[in-house]
Amino acid sequence: MTIKDIARIAGVSVSTVSRVLNNHPDVSDAIRERVQDVVKAYNYVPNNSARDLVRSQSDAIGVITRGIGNLFFSDMLETIGREIDARGMSMVLRQIGSDADEIQAGALLEREKKLRGLLFLGGRFDYTPEELATINVPFVCCSYTNSFGTLSEDAYASVSIDDQQAAFNAVRTLIGMGHKRIAALVPSCRDRSISELRYNGYRAALFASDLPYEKELVVETGGCFEMADAYEGTLELLDRQVPFTALFTVSDTMAMAAMKALYDRGLRVPEDCSVIGIDGLRMSEYFIPTLTTMAQPTEELGRESVAILMDMVQKGLPPRHMCLWATLRSGSSIAPL
Amino acid sequence: MTIKDIARIAGVSVSTVSRVLNNHPDVSDAIRERVQDVVKAYNYVPNNSARDLVRSQSDAIGVITRGIGNLFFSDMLETIGREIDARGMSMVLRQIGSDADEIQAGALLEREKKLRGLLFLGGRFDYTPEELATINVPFVCCSYTNSFGTLSEDAYASVSIDDQQAAFNAVRTLIGMGHKRIAALVPSCRDRSISELRYNGYRAALFASDLPYEKELVVETGGCFEMADAYEGTLELLDRQVPFTALFTVSDTMAMAAMKALYDRGLRVPEDCSVIGIDGLRMSEYFIPTLTTMAQPTEELGRESVAILMDMVQKGLPPRHMCLWATLRSGSSIAPL
């Protein structure tokens, strides 16, 4: 039984059979079904070496991780790798710096490795259609979306939490415990990205509770969630000598580094200062004290990102957008005032 | 200028030119140089698509990471990814469980992805030549070697620290501070792997200082460095009610989880119990208190592993073995008795 026999029996061309076998999108459902029925009926096993000759490296899914050493991404990479493997594809991983251009990296990787799809693990929230023109394969934004950009919804796929809402809920949790002077540690207040969204959530929560916004309680650490920056930022905040009873940070790693800085200055968490984060890392469950945090659904984020991407790559389905919920994971780093 | 022109001018066959351009090992140095001189003189740029047709996926380097979520490996993956990229190759990453068979995973990946080389990030120390027969490309053991196996030295490459020596030095550091009752938290005392080597270092240090070995001070946690296991193991140790003033653990993640368990039981580190680890994670610098640990040269381990593998893959050089030193990174988790 050869591919020619399948084509003859199904009454289609050899190239149509090939397209079906390789999951190309440009085949009608009716034809696809007819070919698959014949393949099944005759127990036909495609010759892989022949197929590989035709579609060299066609099983490669590029994963661009933005922010080397980001623990949230390394927690998620497990799921993404497993899901890509489970679908018989290969994950080609490229890690770039947190300030690097993931679109350029993706376009380059696409050309170099003949990718069939791209998964961006972290990236900017303000893409324009022009920038994205360099990407010619389906792609999904994992853990972020296009809040500040001008992409049309059908030009990209995304799976993320509502970052502003998660930050809002974190700060409201502190306010609910009686805290009124709540400091914020953020990489940037206007990076048109994840940091700005979470910062906006902080401001919205203060506003919703009629608390004043005080500029001296906000520290911009620069960089992108690095522990060293968060540590220094916390020391800077303390040096300002403006009183605060709670600290909101936009990530778990920053929260842990902040707790370390408070500790090194002789302050106790949560007795002298409550600290809350966002992400829900495995690591922060073991931190002393256990970090209270808005936990992202890491497993689901990774799984759904791959599922949506594969629907686009293998079935030619249109892009989808999914917004998941972050939930409070209680620890011992916050206390009522 | 085509590959045929290069062949004509260099006075060799087209396939020889192709071998030189693709860094195949089976070309004499003299011929290689002659061809390269012509290539350089005429500024010849090989046609990549043609080359890709000939050697489908030939730039893929498989990386098998054993132990999903292992922070030491994720610290190291950055370096490995960067070094593989820098050589124009692709990293195809597969993550497997800490109990999974990395050789089987490697053999499978080799066939699926037409790998040119394999880097095992973590693995067993007791390979036999028969097992390794399924691997047909050059490979390097990164962060481990073949201490318990029967491979001949020229059958594999490795870059690792001396695990027994690192553990020996960690425990001697505690002894030097006056500790005599030193507990040990190890996944296993006889896994013929990293845990057994580090456990042997613990015993050797006690022996070298004429301290008795006490079975009740050793907890086998099972698994492979998971924080949850280390946490439970520490509670088990405390439940035995055998006094100890210091705790040696075979990894930083286990040390952090142990400190959490001590804290949860109301014990202070280092006042009530000193804790020392091995690895030198970035994270453990921010732990409260900062972990004292024998730090592996992470960057160098990754860089040298890729360098050795590339010498084998691209230049056909024989395998090499490199043993690097772990050094004490001082923190605040140990104190004189």
mmCIF file of N, CA and C in Angstrom, chain B residues 149-235:
data_model
loop_
_atom_site.group_PDB
_atom_site.id
_atom_site.type_symbol
_atom_site.label_atom_id
_atom_site.label_comp_id
_atom_site.label_asym_id
_atom_site.label_seq_id
_atom_site.Cartn_x
_atom_site.Cartn_y
_atom_site.Cartn_z
ATOM 1 N N GLY B 149 29.728 3.336 36.669
ATOM 2 C CA GLY B 149 29.473 2.580 35.453
ATOM 3 C C GLY B 149 30.705 1.896 34.901
ATOM 4 N N THR B 150 30.551 1.352 33.714
ATOM 5 C CA THR B 150 31.642 0.581 33.113
ATOM 6 C C THR B 150 32.008 1.110 31.732
ATOM 7 N N LEU B 151 31.656 2.368 31.458
ATOM 8 C CA LEU B 151 32.027 2.940 30.164
ATOM 9 C C LEU B 151 33.523 3.186 30.135
ATOM 10 N N SER B 152 34.123 2.974 28.969
ATOM 11 C CA SER B 152 35.514 3.376 28.849
ATOM 12 C C SER B 152 35.533 4.890 28.646
ATOM 13 N N GLU B 153 36.644 5.502 29.036
ATOM 14 C CA GLU B 153 36.726 6.969 29.024
ATOM 15 C C GLU B 153 36.489 7.575 27.649
ATOM 16 N N ASP B 154 36.840 6.828 26.608
ATOM 17 C CA ASP B 154 36.696 7.414 25.272
ATOM 18 C C ASP B 154 35.316 7.146 24.666
ATOM 19 N N ALA B 155 34.404 6.578 25.469
ATOM 20 C CA ALA B 155 33.069 6.280 24.956
ATOM 21 C C ALA B 155 32.072 7.402 25.256
ATOM 22 N N TYR B 156 32.478 8.370 26.076
ATOM 23 C CA TYR B 156 31.550 9.452 26.421
ATOM 24 C C TYR B 156 32.350 10.657 26.882
ATOM 25 N N ALA B 157 31.685 11.807 26.869
ATOM 26 C CA ALA B 157 32.311 13.026 27.380
ATOM 27 C C ALA B 157 31.550 13.465 28.619
ATOM 28 N N SER B 158 32.205 14.199 29.510
ATOM 29 C CA SER B 158 31.508 14.669 30.705
ATOM 30 C C SER B 158 32.134 15.945 31.234
ATOM 31 N N VAL B 159 31.281 16.752 31.855
ATOM 32 C CA VAL B 159 31.736 17.933 32.581
ATOM 33 C C VAL B 159 30.977 17.926 33.903
ATOM 34 N N SER B 160 31.689 17.892 34.994
ATOM 35 C CA SER B 160 31.015 17.801 36.291
ATOM 36 C C SER B 160 31.935 18.327 37.380
ATOM 37 N N ILE B 161 31.368 18.469 38.574
ATOM 38 C CA ILE B 161 32.211 18.718 39.733
ATOM 39 C C ILE B 161 32.526 17.357 40.351
ATOM 40 N N ASP B 162 33.422 17.339 41.325
ATOM 41 C CA ASP B 162 33.656 16.131 42.110
ATOM 42 C C ASP B 162 32.619 16.160 43.235
ATOM 43 N N ASP B 163 31.520 15.432 43.039
ATOM 44 C CA ASP B 163 30.392 15.528 43.974
ATOM 45 C C ASP B 163 30.755 15.087 45.386
ATOM 46 N N GLN B 164 31.560 14.023 45.475
ATOM 47 C CA GLN B 164 31.939 13.541 46.797
ATOM 48 C C GLN B 164 32.793 14.587 47.519
ATOM 49 N N GLN B 165 33.706 15.190 46.774
ATOM 50 C CA GLN B 165 34.585 16.199 47.355
ATOM 51 C C GLN B 165 33.799 17.422 47.810
ATOM 52 N N ALA B 166 32.819 17.839 47.008
ATOM 53 C CA ALA B 166 32.012 19.009 47.363
ATOM 54 C C ALA B 166 31.258 18.749 48.669
ATOM 55 N N ALA B 167 30.684 17.549 48.797
ATOM 56 C CA ALA B 167 29.961 17.199 50.020
ATOM 57 C C ALA B 167 30.926 17.120 51.195
ATOM 58 N N PHE B 168 32.078 16.523 50.952
ATOM 59 C CA PHE B 168 33.114 16.421 51.977
ATOM 60 C C PHE B 168 33.452 17.818 52.508
ATOM 61 N N ASN B 169 33.665 18.763 51.597
ATOM 62 C CA ASN B 169 34.034 20.119 52.008
ATOM 63 C C ASN B 169 32.904 20.825 52.761
ATOM 64 N N ALA B 170 31.660 20.572 52.334
ATOM 65 C CA ALA B 170 30.516 21.175 53.032
ATOM 66 C C ALA B 170 30.476 20.692 54.480
ATOM 67 N N VAL B 171 30.606 19.387 54.664
ATOM 68 C CA VAL B 171 30.504 18.824 56.016
ATOM 69 C C VAL B 171 31.724 19.217 56.857
ATOM 70 N N ARG B 172 32.889 19.271 56.229
ATOM 71 C CA ARG B 172 34.089 19.707 56.955
ATOM 72 C C ARG B 172 33.954 21.156 57.420
ATOM 73 N N THR B 173 33.232 21.969 56.637
ATOM 74 C CA THR B 173 32.987 23.355 57.040
ATOM 75 C C THR B 173 32.180 23.384 58.336
ATOM 76 N N LEU B 174 31.161 22.526 58.419
ATOM 77 C CA LEU B 174 30.348 22.449 59.640
ATOM 78 C C LEU B 174 31.186 21.944 60.811
ATOM 79 N N ILE B 175 31.982 20.929 60.548
ATOM 80 C CA ILE B 175 32.831 20.357 61.610
ATOM 81 C C ILE B 175 33.821 21.406 62.114
ATOM 82 N N GLY B 176 34.337 22.182 61.181
ATOM 83 C CA GLY B 176 35.292 23.238 61.541
ATOM 84 C C GLY B 176 34.674 24.284 62.455
ATOM 85 N N MET B 177 33.347 24.381 62.451
ATOM 86 C CA MET B 177 32.656 25.331 63.323
ATOM 87 C C MET B 177 32.254 24.687 64.646
ATOM 88 N N GLY B 178 32.703 23.482 64.853
ATOM 89 C CA GLY B 178 32.463 22.836 66.139
ATOM 90 C C GLY B 178 31.294 21.864 66.156
ATOM 91 N N HIS B 179 30.612 21.696 65.028
ATOM 92 C CA HIS B 179 29.470 20.774 65.010
ATOM 93 C C HIS B 179 29.962 19.324 65.016
ATOM 94 N N LYS B 180 29.317 18.507 65.841
ATOM 95 C CA LYS B 180 29.679 17.095 65.924
ATOM 96 C C LYS B 180 28.501 16.202 65.559
ATOM 97 N N ARG B 181 27.301 16.697 65.837
ATOM 98 C CA ARG B 181 26.095 15.921 65.507
ATOM 99 C C ARG B 181 25.456 16.552 64.272
ATOM 100 N N ILE B 182 25.831 16.025 63.128
ATOM 101 C CA ILE B 182 25.428 16.604 61.844
ATOM 102 C C ILE B 182 24.493 15.637 61.125
ATOM 103 N N ALA B 183 23.257 16.058 60.927
ATOM 104 C CA ALA B 183 22.292 15.214 60.212
ATOM 105 C C ALA B 183 22.479 15.377 58.702
ATOM 106 N N ALA B 184 21.977 14.399 57.957
ATOM 107 C CA ALA B 184 22.081 14.465 56.489
ATOM 108 C C ALA B 184 20.734 14.158 55.861
ATOM 109 N N LEU B 185 20.372 14.986 54.860
ATOM 110 C CA LEU B 185 19.114 14.821 54.135
ATOM 111 C C LEU B 185 19.500 14.468 52.699
ATOM 112 N N VAL B 186 19.240 13.229 52.301
ATOM 113 C CA VAL B 186 19.657 12.779 50.963
ATOM 114 C C VAL B 186 18.501 12.026 50.299
ATOM 115 N N PRO B 187 18.332 12.190 48.990
ATOM 116 C CA PRO B 187 17.283 11.399 48.329
ATOM 117 C C PRO B 187 17.513 9.897 48.522
ATOM 118 N N SER B 188 18.774 9.461 48.394
ATOM 119 C CA SER B 188 19.061 8.040 48.547
ATOM 120 C C SER B 188 20.535 7.846 48.877
ATOM 121 N N CYS B 189 20.844 6.815 49.687
ATOM 122 C CA CYS B 189 22.235 6.516 50.034
ATOM 123 C C CYS B 189 22.880 5.578 49.017
ATOM 124 N N ARG B 190 22.086 4.961 48.188
ATOM 125 C CA ARG B 190 22.680 4.044 47.199
ATOM 126 C C ARG B 190 21.879 4.069 45.916
ATOM 127 N N ASP B 191 21.875 5.237 45.273
ATOM 128 C CA ASP B 191 21.185 5.350 43.986
ATOM 129 C C ASP B 191 22.180 5.235 42.838
ATOM 130 N N ARG B 192 23.460 4.904 43.220
ATOM 131 C CA ARG B 192 24.509 4.852 42.210
ATOM 132 C C ARG B 192 24.480 6.132 41.376
ATOM 133 N N SER B 193 24.274 7.253 42.040
ATOM 134 C CA SER B 193 24.139 8.513 41.321
ATOM 135 C C SER B 193 24.632 9.647 42.211
ATOM 136 N N ILE B 194 24.178 10.843 41.896
ATOM 137 C CA ILE B 194 24.670 12.039 42.557
ATOM 138 C C ILE B 194 24.425 12.008 44.068
ATOM 139 N N SER B 195 23.269 11.473 44.452
ATOM 140 C CA SER B 195 22.923 11.453 45.866
ATOM 141 C C SER B 195 23.885 10.538 46.638
ATOM 142 N N GLU B 196 24.174 9.382 46.092
ATOM 143 C CA GLU B 196 25.102 8.451 46.755
ATOM 144 C C GLU B 196 26.499 9.054 46.881
ATOM 145 N N LEU B 197 26.960 9.730 45.822
ATOM 146 C CA LEU B 197 28.290 10.338 45.876
ATOM 147 C C LEU B 197 28.368 11.393 46.978
ATOM 148 N N ARG B 198 27.338 12.223 47.056
ATOM 149 C CA ARG B 198 27.364 13.293 48.057
ATOM 150 C C ARG B 198 27.193 12.712 49.468
ATOM 151 N N TYR B 199 26.415 11.668 49.558
ATOM 152 C CA TYR B 199 26.286 10.968 50.841
ATOM 153 C C TYR B 199 27.631 10.368 51.254
ATOM 154 N N ASN B 200 28.348 9.792 50.309
ATOM 155 C CA ASN B 200 29.678 9.253 50.599
ATOM 156 C C ASN B 200 30.624 10.348 51.090
ATOM 157 N N GLY B 201 30.491 11.543 50.523
ATOM 158 C CA GLY B 201 31.309 12.670 50.973
ATOM 159 C C GLY B 201 31.006 13.027 52.417
ATOM 160 N N TYR B 202 29.734 12.965 52.765
ATOM 161 C CA TYR B 202 29.308 13.211 54.156
ATOM 162 C C TYR B 202 29.969 12.209 55.095
ATOM 163 N N ARG B 203 29.890 10.925 54.746
ATOM 164 C CA ARG B 203 30.482 9.886 55.593
ATOM 165 C C ARG B 203 31.997 10.040 55.683
ATOM 166 N N ALA B 204 32.606 10.347 54.547
ATOM 167 C CA ALA B 204 34.066 10.502 54.521
ATOM 168 C C ALA B 204 34.512 11.642 55.425
ATOM 169 N N ALA B 205 33.729 12.724 55.447
ATOM 170 C CA ALA B 205 34.096 13.872 56.285
ATOM 171 C C ALA B 205 33.979 13.523 57.767
ATOM 172 N N LEU B 206 32.911 12.795 58.120
ATOM 173 C CA LEU B 206 32.773 12.362 59.515
ATOM 174 C C LEU B 206 33.969 11.493 59.890
ATOM 175 N N PHE B 207 34.267 10.546 59.017
ATOM 176 C CA PHE B 207 35.362 9.603 59.255
ATOM 177 C C PHE B 207 36.693 10.332 59.412
ATOM 178 N N ALA B 208 36.927 11.312 58.533
ATOM 179 C CA ALA B 208 38.203 12.052 58.559
ATOM 180 C C ALA B 208 38.358 12.851 59.846
ATOM 181 N N SER B 209 37.239 13.136 60.505
ATOM 182 C CA SER B 209 37.305 13.905 61.751
ATOM 183 C C SER B 209 37.033 13.039 62.975
ATOM 184 N N ASP B 210 37.093 11.720 62.782
ATOM 185 C CA ASP B 210 36.858 10.789 63.892
ATOM 186 C C ASP B 210 35.496 10.964 64.551
ATOM 187 N N LEU B 211 34.512 11.383 63.770
ATOM 188 C CA LEU B 211 33.159 11.474 64.311
ATOM 189 C C LEU B 211 32.410 10.192 63.961
ATOM 190 N N PRO B 212 31.578 9.719 64.897
ATOM 191 C CA PRO B 212 30.850 8.479 64.612
ATOM 192 C C PRO B 212 29.769 8.706 63.552
ATOM 193 N N TYR B 213 29.486 7.665 62.779
ATOM 194 C CA TYR B 213 28.379 7.716 61.831
ATOM 195 C C TYR B 213 27.141 7.195 62.553
ATOM 196 N N GLU B 214 26.081 7.985 62.575
ATOM 197 C CA GLU B 214 24.863 7.554 63.261
ATOM 198 C C GLU B 214 23.726 7.475 62.267
ATOM 199 N N LYS B 215 23.214 6.286 62.130
ATOM 200 C CA LYS B 215 22.185 6.022 61.136
ATOM 201 C C LYS B 215 20.940 6.884 61.331
ATOM 202 N N GLU B 216 20.615 7.144 62.597
ATOM 203 C CA GLU B 216 19.385 7.890 62.877
ATOM 204 C C GLU B 216 19.483 9.360 62.453
ATOM 205 N N LEU B 217 20.692 9.794 62.111
ATOM 206 C CA LEU B 217 20.852 11.183 61.671
ATOM 207 C C LEU B 217 20.719 11.331 60.161
ATOM 208 N N VAL B 218 20.501 10.207 59.475
ATOM 209 C CA VAL B 218 20.395 10.254 58.010
ATOM 210 C C VAL B 218 18.961 9.977 57.584
ATOM 211 N N VAL B 219 18.394 10.858 56.770
ATOM 212 C CA VAL B 219 17.053 10.636 56.225
ATOM 213 C C VAL B 219 17.142 10.493 54.713
ATOM 214 N N GLU B 220 16.581 9.397 54.225
ATOM 215 C CA GLU B 220 16.459 9.237 52.778
ATOM 216 C C GLU B 220 15.074 9.714 52.365
ATOM 217 N N THR B 221 15.038 10.718 51.501
ATOM 218 C CA THR B 221 13.751 11.339 51.159
ATOM 219 C C THR B 221 13.100 10.707 49.940
ATOM 220 N N GLY B 222 13.866 9.859 49.235
ATOM 221 C CA GLY B 222 13.336 9.328 47.980
ATOM 222 C C GLY B 222 13.282 10.426 46.942
ATOM 223 N N GLY B 223 12.704 10.138 45.809
ATOM 224 C CA GLY B 223 12.554 11.144 44.754
ATOM 225 C C GLY B 223 13.882 11.701 44.307
ATOM 226 N N CYS B 224 13.877 12.926 43.871
ATOM 227 C CA CYS B 224 15.098 13.492 43.313
ATOM 228 C C CYS B 224 15.148 14.989 43.569
ATOM 229 N N PHE B 225 15.493 15.338 44.793
ATOM 230 C CA PHE B 225 15.718 16.743 45.145
ATOM 231 C C PHE B 225 14.447 17.592 45.190
ATOM 232 N N GLU B 226 13.257 16.964 45.183
ATOM 233 C CA GLU B 226 12.033 17.754 45.233
ATOM 234 C C GLU B 226 11.897 18.423 46.600
ATOM 235 N N MET B 227 11.407 19.672 46.583
ATOM 236 C CA MET B 227 11.268 20.413 47.823
ATOM 237 C C MET B 227 10.252 19.753 48.753
ATOM 238 N N ALA B 228 9.168 19.243 48.191
ATOM 239 C CA ALA B 228 8.136 18.622 49.026
ATOM 240 C C ALA B 228 8.716 17.429 49.785
ATOM 241 N N ASP B 229 9.535 16.613 49.117
ATOM 242 C CA ASP B 229 10.152 15.463 49.776
ATOM 243 C C ASP B 229 11.116 15.906 50.871
ATOM 244 N N ALA B 230 11.886 16.938 50.588
ATOM 245 C CA ALA B 230 12.866 17.421 51.564
ATOM 246 C C ALA B 230 12.164 17.993 52.789
ATOM 247 N N TYR B 231 11.060 18.673 52.532
ATOM 248 C CA TYR B 231 10.279 19.233 53.646
ATOM 249 C C TYR B 231 9.791 18.110 54.555
ATOM 250 N N GLU B 232 9.183 17.091 53.953
ATOM 251 C CA GLU B 232 8.669 15.959 54.731
ATOM 252 C C GLU B 232 9.803 15.216 55.440
ATOM 253 N N GLY B 233 10.920 15.052 54.754
ATOM 254 C CA GLY B 233 12.065 14.352 55.329
ATOM 255 C C GLY B 233 12.596 15.050 56.569
ATOM 256 N N THR B 234 12.587 16.371 56.532
ATOM 257 C CA THR B 234 13.077 17.128 57.683
ATOM 258 C C THR B 234 12.135 16.949 58.875
ATOM 259 N N LEU B 235 10.836 16.963 58.611
ATOM 260 C CA LEU B 235 9.875 16.727 59.689
ATOM 261 C C LEU B 235 10.083 15.338 60.289
#
